[in-house]
PDB file of C-alpha atoms in Angstrom:
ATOM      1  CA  UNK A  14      25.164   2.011 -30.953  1.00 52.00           C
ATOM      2  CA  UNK A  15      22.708   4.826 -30.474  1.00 64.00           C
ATOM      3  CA  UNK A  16      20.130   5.398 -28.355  1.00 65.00           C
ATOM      4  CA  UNK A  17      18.846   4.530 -24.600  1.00 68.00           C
ATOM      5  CA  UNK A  18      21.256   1.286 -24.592  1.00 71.00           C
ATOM      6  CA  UNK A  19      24.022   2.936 -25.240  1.00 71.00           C
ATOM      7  CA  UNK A  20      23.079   5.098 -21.835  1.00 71.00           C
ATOM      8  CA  UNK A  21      21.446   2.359 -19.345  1.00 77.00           C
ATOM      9  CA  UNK A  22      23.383  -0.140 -17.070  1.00 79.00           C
ATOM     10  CA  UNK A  23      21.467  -2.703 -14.526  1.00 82.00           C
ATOM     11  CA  UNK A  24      22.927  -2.953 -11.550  1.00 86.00           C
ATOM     12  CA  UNK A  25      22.855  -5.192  -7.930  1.00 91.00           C
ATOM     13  CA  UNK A  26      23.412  -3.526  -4.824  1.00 94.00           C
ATOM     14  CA  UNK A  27      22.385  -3.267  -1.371  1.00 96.00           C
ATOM     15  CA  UNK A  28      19.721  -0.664  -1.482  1.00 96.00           C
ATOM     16  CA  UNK A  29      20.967   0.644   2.246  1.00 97.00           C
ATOM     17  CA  UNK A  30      24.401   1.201   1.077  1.00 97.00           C
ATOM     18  CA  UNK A  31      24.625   2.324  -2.310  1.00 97.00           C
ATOM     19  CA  UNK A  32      27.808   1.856  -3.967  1.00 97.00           C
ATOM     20  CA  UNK A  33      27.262   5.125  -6.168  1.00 97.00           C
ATOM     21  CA  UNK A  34      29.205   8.700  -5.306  1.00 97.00           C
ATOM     22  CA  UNK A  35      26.354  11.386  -3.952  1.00 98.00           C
ATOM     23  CA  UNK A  36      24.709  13.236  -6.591  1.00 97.00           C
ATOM     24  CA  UNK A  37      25.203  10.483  -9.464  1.00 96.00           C
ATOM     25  CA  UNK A  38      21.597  10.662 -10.644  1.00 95.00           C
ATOM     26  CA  UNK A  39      18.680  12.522 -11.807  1.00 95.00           C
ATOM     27  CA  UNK A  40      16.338  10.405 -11.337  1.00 95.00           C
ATOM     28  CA  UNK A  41      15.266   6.662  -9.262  1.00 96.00           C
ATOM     29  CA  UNK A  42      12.026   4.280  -9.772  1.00 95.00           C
ATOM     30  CA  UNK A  43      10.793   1.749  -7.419  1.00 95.00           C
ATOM     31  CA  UNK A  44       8.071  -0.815  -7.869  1.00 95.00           C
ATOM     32  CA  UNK A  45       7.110  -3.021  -5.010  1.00 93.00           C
ATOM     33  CA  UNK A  46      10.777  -2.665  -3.355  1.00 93.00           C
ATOM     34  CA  UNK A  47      10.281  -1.231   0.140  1.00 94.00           C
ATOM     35  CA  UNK A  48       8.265  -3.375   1.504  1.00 91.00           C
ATOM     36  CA  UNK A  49      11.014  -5.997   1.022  1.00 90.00           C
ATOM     37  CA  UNK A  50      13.207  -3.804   2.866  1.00 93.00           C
ATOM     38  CA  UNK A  51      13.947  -4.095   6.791  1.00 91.00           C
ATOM     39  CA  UNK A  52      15.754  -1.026   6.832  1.00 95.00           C
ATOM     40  CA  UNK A  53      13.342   1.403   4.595  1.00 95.00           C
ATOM     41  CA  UNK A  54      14.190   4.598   5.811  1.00 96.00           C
ATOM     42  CA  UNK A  55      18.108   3.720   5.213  1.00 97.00           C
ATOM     43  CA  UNK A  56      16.836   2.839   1.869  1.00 97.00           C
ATOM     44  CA  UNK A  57      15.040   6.278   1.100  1.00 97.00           C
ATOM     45  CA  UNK A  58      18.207   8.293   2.926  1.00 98.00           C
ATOM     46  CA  UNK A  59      20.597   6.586   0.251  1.00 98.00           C
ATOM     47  CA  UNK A  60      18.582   7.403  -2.215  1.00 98.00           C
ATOM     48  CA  UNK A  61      18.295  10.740  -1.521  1.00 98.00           C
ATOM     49  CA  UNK A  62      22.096  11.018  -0.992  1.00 98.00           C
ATOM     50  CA  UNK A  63      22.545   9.676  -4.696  1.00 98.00           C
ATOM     51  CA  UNK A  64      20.195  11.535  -6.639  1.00 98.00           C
ATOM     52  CA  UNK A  65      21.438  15.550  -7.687  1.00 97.00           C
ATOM     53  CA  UNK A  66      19.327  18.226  -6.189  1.00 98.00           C
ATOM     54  CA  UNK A  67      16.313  18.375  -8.139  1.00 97.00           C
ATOM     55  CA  UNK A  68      16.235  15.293  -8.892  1.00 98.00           C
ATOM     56  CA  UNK A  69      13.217  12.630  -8.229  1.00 98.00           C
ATOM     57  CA  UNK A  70      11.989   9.626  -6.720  1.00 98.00           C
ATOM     58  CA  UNK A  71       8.994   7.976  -7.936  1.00 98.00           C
ATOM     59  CA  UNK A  72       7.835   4.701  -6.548  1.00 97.00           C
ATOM     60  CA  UNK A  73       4.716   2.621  -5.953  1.00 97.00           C
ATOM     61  CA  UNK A  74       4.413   0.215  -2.903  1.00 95.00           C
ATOM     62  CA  UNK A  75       2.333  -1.952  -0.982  1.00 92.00           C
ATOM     63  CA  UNK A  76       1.681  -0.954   2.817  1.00 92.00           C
ATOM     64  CA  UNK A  77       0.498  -2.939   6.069  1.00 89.00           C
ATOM     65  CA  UNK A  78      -2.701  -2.737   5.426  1.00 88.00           C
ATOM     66  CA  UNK A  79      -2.544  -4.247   2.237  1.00 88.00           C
ATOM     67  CA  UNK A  80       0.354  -6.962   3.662  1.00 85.00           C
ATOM     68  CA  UNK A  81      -2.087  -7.522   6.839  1.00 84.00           C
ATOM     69  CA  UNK A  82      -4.439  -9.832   4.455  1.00 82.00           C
ATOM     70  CA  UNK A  83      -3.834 -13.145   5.179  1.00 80.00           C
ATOM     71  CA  UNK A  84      -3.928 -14.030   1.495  1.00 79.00           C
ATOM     72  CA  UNK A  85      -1.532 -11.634   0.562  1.00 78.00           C
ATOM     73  CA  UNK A  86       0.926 -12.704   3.418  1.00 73.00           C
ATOM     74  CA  UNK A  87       1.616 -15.634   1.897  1.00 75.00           C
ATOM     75  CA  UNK A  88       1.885 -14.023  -1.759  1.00 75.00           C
ATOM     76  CA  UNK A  89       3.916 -11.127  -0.894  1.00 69.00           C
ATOM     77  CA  UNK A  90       6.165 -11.820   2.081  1.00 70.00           C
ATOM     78  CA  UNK A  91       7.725  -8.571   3.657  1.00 75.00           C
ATOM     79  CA  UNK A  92      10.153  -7.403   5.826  1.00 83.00           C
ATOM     80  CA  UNK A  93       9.093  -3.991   6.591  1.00 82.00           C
ATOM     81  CA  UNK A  94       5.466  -2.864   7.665  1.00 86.00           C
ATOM     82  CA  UNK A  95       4.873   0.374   7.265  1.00 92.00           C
ATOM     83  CA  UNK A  96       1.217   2.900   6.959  1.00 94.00           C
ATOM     84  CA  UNK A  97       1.232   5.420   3.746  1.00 96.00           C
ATOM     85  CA  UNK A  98       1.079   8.289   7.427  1.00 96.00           C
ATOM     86  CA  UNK A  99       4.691   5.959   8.160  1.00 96.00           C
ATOM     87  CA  UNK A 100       5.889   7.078   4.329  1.00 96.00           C
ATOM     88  CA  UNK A 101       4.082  10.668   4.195  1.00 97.00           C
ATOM     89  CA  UNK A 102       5.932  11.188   7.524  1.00 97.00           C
ATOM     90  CA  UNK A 103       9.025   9.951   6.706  1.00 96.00           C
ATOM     91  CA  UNK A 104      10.554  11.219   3.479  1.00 98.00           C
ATOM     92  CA  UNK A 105      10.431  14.964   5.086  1.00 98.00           C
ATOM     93  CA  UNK A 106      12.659  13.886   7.411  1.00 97.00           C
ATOM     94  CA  UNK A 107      15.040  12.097   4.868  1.00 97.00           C
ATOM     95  CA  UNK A 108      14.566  15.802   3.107  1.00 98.00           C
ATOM     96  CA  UNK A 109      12.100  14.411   0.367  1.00 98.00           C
ATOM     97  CA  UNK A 110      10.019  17.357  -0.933  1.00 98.00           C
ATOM     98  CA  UNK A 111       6.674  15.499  -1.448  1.00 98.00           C
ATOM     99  CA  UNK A 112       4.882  16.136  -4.973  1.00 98.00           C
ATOM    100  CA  UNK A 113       2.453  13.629  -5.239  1.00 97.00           C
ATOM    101  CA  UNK A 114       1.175  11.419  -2.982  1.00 98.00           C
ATOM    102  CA  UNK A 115      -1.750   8.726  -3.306  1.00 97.00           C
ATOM    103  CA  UNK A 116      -3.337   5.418  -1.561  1.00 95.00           C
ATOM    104  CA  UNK A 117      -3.788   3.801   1.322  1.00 93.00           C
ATOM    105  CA  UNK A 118      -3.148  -0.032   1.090  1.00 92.00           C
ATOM    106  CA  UNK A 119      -0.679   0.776  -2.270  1.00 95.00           C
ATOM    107  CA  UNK A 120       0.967   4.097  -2.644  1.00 97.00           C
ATOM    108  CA  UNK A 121       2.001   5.992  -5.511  1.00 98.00           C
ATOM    109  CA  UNK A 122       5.056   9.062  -4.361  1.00 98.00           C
ATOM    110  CA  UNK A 123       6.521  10.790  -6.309  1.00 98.00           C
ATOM    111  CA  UNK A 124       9.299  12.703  -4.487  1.00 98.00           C
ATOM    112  CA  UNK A 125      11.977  15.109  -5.153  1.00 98.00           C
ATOM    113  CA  UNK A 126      14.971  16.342  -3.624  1.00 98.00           C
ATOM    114  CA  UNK A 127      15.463  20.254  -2.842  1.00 97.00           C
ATOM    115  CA  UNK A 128      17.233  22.201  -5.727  1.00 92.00           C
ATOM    116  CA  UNK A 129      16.861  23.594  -8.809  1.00 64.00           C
ATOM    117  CA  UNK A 130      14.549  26.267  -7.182  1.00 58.00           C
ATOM    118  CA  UNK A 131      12.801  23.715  -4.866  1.00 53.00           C
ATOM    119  CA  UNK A 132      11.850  24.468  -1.416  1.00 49.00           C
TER     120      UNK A 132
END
């Protein structure tokens, strides 16, 4: 078969312990994931040790001030709390490069990994 099903796989792990060989991919997306988390900044560190250098990390994700409304406590149930400062602080220390960075209560990254001419 040709085409993009011929190259994707889905796959369950345990996002703080990756069961992939550093520098498997070029690329990782996360929607809503963090937040569900404990252990986010494992998370983000084995990302970071599976993607190649230059490679990115987009993701989108809802932060305490949007988890602090009661409504949405009982809607979206999380086990990490963290501020977009918490994330903007953060992935430089993993070793993120930050390329984009937006919002307050949800936040839009997008992220890369030194290499390829990246500082």
């Amino acid at each position: 078969e040709r085409g993009l099903p011929s190259h994707v796989t889905f796959e369950q792990a345990d996002a703080t312990a990756l069961p992939f060989p550093p520098e498997s991919f070029d690329f990782a997306y996360a929607l809503n994931v963090l937040h569900h988390i404990a252990e986010y900044r494992r998370a983000l560190g084995e990302v970071f040790r599976v993607l190649k250098p230059g490679g990115r990390l987009w993701f989108q994700d809802l932060t305490r001030d949007f988890l602090a409304l009661p409504v949405v406590r009982t809607l979206f149930p999380a086990e990490a709390f963290f501020t977009a400062g918490d994330l903007w602080t953060e992935l430089p220390k993993v070793g993120y490069v930050i390329e984009h960075f937006a919002g307050r209560w949800i936040v839009f990254v997008r992220a890369a990994k030194p290499g390829d001419g990246q500082t």
